[in-house]
XYZ file of C-alpha atoms in Angstrom:
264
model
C -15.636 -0.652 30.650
C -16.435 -3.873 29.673
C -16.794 -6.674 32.122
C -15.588 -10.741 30.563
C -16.070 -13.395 32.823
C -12.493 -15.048 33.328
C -13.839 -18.828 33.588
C -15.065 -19.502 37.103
C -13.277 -17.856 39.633
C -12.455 -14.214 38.259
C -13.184 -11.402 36.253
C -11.510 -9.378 34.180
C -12.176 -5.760 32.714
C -11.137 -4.937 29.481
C -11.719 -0.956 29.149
C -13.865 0.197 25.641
C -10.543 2.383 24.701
C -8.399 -0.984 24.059
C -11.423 -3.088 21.675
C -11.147 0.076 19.380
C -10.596 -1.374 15.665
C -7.112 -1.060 14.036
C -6.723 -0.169 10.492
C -6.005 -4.113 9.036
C -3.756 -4.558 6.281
C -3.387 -7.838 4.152
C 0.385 -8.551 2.668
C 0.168 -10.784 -0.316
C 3.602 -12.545 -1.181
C 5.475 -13.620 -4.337
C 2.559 -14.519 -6.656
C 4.543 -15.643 -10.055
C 1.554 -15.879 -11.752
C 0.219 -17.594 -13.847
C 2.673 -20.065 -11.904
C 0.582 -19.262 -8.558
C -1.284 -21.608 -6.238
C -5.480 -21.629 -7.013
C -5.403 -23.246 -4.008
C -3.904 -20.500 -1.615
C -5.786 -17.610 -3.607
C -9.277 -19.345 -3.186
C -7.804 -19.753 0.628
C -7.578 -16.155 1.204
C -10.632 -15.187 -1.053
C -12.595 -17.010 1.659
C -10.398 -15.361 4.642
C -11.404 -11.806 3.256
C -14.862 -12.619 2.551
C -14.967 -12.676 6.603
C -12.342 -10.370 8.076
C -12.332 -6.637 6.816
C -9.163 -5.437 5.260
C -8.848 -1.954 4.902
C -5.451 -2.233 3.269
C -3.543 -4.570 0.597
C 0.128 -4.750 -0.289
C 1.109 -6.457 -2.960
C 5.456 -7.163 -2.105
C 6.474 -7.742 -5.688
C 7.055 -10.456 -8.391
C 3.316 -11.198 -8.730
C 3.419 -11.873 -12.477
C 6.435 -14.508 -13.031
C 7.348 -13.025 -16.256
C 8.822 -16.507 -17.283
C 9.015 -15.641 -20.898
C 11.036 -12.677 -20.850
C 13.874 -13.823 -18.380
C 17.452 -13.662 -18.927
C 17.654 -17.082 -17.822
C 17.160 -20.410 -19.764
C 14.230 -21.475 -20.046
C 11.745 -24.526 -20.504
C 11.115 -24.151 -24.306
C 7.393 -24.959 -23.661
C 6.675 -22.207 -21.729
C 9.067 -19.975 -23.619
C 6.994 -17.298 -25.873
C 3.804 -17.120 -23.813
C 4.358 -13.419 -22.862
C 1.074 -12.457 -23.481
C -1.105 -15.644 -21.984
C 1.141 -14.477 -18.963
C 0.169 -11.218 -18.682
C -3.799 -11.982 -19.634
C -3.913 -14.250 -16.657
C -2.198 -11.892 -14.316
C -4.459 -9.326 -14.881
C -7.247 -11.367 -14.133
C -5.889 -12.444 -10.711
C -4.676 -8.632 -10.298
C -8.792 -7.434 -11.062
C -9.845 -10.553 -8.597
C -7.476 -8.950 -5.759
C -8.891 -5.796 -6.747
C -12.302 -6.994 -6.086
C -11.799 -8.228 -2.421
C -12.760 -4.125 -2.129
C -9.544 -2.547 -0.312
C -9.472 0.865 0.509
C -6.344 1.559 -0.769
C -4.025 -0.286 -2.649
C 0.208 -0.880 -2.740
C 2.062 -2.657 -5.476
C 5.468 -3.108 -4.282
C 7.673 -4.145 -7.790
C 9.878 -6.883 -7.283
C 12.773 -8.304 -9.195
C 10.448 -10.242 -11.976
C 8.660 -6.823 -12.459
C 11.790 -5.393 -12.869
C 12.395 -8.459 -15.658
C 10.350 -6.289 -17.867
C 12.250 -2.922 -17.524
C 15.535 -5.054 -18.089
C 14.368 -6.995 -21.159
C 13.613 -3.436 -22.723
C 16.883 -2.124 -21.673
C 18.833 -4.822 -23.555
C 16.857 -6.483 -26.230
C 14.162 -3.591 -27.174
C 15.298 0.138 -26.617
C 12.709 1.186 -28.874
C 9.857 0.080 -26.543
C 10.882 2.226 -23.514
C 8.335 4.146 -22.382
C 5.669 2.630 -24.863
C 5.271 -0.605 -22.788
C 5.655 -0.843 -18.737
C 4.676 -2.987 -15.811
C 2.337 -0.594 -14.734
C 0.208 0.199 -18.400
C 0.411 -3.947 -18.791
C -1.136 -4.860 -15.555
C -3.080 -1.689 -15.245
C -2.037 -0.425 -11.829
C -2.438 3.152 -12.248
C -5.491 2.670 -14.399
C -6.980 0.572 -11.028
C -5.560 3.697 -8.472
C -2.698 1.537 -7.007
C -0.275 3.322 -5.272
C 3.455 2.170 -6.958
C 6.356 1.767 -5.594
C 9.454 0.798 -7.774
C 11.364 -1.871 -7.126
C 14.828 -1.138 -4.638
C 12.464 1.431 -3.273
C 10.064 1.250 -0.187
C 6.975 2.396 0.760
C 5.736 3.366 4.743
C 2.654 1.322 5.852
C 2.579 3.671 9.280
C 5.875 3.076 11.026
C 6.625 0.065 8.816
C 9.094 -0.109 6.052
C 8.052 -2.562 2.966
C 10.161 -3.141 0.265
C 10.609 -6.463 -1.898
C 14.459 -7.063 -0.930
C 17.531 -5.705 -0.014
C 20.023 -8.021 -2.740
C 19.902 -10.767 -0.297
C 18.794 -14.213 -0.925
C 18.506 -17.175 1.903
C 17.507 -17.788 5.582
C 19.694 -14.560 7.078
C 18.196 -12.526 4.953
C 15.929 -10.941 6.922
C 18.249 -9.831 9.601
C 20.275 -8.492 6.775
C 17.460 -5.977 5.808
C 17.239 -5.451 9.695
C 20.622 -4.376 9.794
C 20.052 -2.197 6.462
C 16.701 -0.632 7.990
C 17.246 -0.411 11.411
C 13.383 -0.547 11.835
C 10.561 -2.216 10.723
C 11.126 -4.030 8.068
C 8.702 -6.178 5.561
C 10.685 -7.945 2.832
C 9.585 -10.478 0.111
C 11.626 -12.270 -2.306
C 12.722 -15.357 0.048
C 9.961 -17.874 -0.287
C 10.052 -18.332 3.584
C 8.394 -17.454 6.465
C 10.345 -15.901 9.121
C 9.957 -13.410 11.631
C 11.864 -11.787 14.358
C 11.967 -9.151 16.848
C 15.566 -7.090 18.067
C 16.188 -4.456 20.227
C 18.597 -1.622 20.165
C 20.792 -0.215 22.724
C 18.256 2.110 23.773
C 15.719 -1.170 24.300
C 13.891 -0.220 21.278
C 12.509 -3.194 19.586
C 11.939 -3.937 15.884
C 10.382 -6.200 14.046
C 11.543 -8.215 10.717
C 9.338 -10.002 8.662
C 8.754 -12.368 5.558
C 5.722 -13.917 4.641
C 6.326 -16.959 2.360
C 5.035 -16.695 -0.989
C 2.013 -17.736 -3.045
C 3.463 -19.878 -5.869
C 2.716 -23.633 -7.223
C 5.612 -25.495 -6.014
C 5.019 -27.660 -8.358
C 5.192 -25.794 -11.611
C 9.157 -24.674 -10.520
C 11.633 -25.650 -12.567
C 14.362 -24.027 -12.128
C 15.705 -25.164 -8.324
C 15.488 -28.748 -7.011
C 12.372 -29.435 -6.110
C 13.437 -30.879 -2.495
C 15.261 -27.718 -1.394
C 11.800 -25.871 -2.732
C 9.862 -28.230 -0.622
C 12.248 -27.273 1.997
C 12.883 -23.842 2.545
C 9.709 -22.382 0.923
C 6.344 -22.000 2.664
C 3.061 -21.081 1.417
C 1.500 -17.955 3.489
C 0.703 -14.768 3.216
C 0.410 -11.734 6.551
C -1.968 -9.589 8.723
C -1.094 -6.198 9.805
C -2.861 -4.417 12.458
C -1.971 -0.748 12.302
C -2.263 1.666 15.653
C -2.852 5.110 15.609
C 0.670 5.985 16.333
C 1.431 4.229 13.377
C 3.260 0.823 14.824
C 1.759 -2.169 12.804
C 1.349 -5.375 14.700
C 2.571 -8.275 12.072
C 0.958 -12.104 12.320
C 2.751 -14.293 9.659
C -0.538 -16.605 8.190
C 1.258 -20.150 7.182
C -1.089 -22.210 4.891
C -0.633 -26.075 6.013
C -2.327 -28.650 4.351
C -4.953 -25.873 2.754
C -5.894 -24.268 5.413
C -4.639 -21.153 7.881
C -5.820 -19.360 10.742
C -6.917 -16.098 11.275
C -8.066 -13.981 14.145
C -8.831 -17.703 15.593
C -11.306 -18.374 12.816
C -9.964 -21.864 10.739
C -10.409 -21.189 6.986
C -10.004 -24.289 4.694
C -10.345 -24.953 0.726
């Protein structure tokens, strides 16, 4: 055992088998790069350059993929394709750098932009030009997981969403799930915990995103300011596999984690 002093009047023992180290996972949110916040990825640059990550999960839509959307679109950022996809793969290889373990890329609904915009306006490019040879996932050993799929970290589902949209979404993909659950997709940070009838408890989670709120054009930029938080999350994973989740809100450029302050 351990012995901590418990300020003056007690002590406390804490035995060796409970300070063993989980396996800690870092869940990065909607990106939309090149459209992402400098500010929140030199934030978290400094947060790994301290805590040890073994694991990194990237949830989907971390290129924007502005210039190949269905929708209309600002004709001054229309036709950039390619500056979009040279400066996501630099923020991709600077991820990449942080030195994970092992990697997940999650595709999310602007990935899937991609596989659409072949599908309807260039047949002819299908299987000559993918997500995954542009941003060089495989190429960088990241394990893939297409988008209306999931992948497992341990006990915990993570997928990018469930065809929802707004605050109740994340009950919704609790009630699809029925476990853990880790969606993206909603800009917000919310969490919550609910039990079954057997007193089981799961837990629901999203983390925010990582986007420039102030390079979105395409919703009101009040409602933006208003349901959409910058923040990413911490995972600590157990041996059984049960991952302990810790939503990491950035507020006024800086965040918290494992009760060290990290600013910009």
């Amino acid at each position: 055992s351990v012995l901590y002093r418990g300020g003056d009047t007690h002590n406390r023992r804490v035995d060796e088998v409970n300070l063993k180290r989980l396996r800690k996972v870092l869940f990065l949110t909607d990106t939309h790069s090149p459209y992402h916040s400098k500010e929140a990825y030199n934030l978290i640059e400094k947060v790994v350059r301290e805590v040890l990550f073994d694991e990194v999960v990237v949830g989907g839509d971390f290129p924007d993929f502005y210039s190949i959307s269905a929708h209309s679109k600002n004709p001054s950022r229309a036709g950039k394709f390619e500056e979009e996809v040279v400066v996501t793969n630099a923020l991709l290889r600077r991820v990449e750098s942080w030195g994970f373990a092992k990697k997940h890329y999650v595709m999310g609904n602007h990935e899937d932009r991609l596989d659409r915009y072949i599908q309807d306006r260039a047949p002819e490019m299908n299987g000559i030009v993918s997500c995954d040879g542009l941003l060089q996932l495989t190429k960088h050993k990241w394990v893939i997981t297409p988008y209306k799929d999931h992948t497992m970290i341990g006990r915990l589902y993570v997928t990018h969403d469930v065809g929802k949209a707004g605050p109740s979404a994340v009950k919704d993909a609790l009630n699809s799930y029925q476990d853990n659950i880790i969606i993206n997709h909603l800009h917000r940070i919310s969490y919550m915990v609910e039990g079954n009838a057997k007193g089981v408890p799961h837990v629901a989670a999203c983390f925010g995103w990582l986007g420039d709120v102030r390079q979105v054009d395409y919703m009101f930029r009040v409602k933006a300011n208003r349901d959409w938080a910058l923040g990413f999350g911490v995972g600590y994973v157990r041996d059984n596999g049960f991952v302990y989740l810790q939503p990491v809100p950035i507020v006024e450029g800086s965040c918290c984690v494992e009760g060290k302050l990290f600013t910009v």
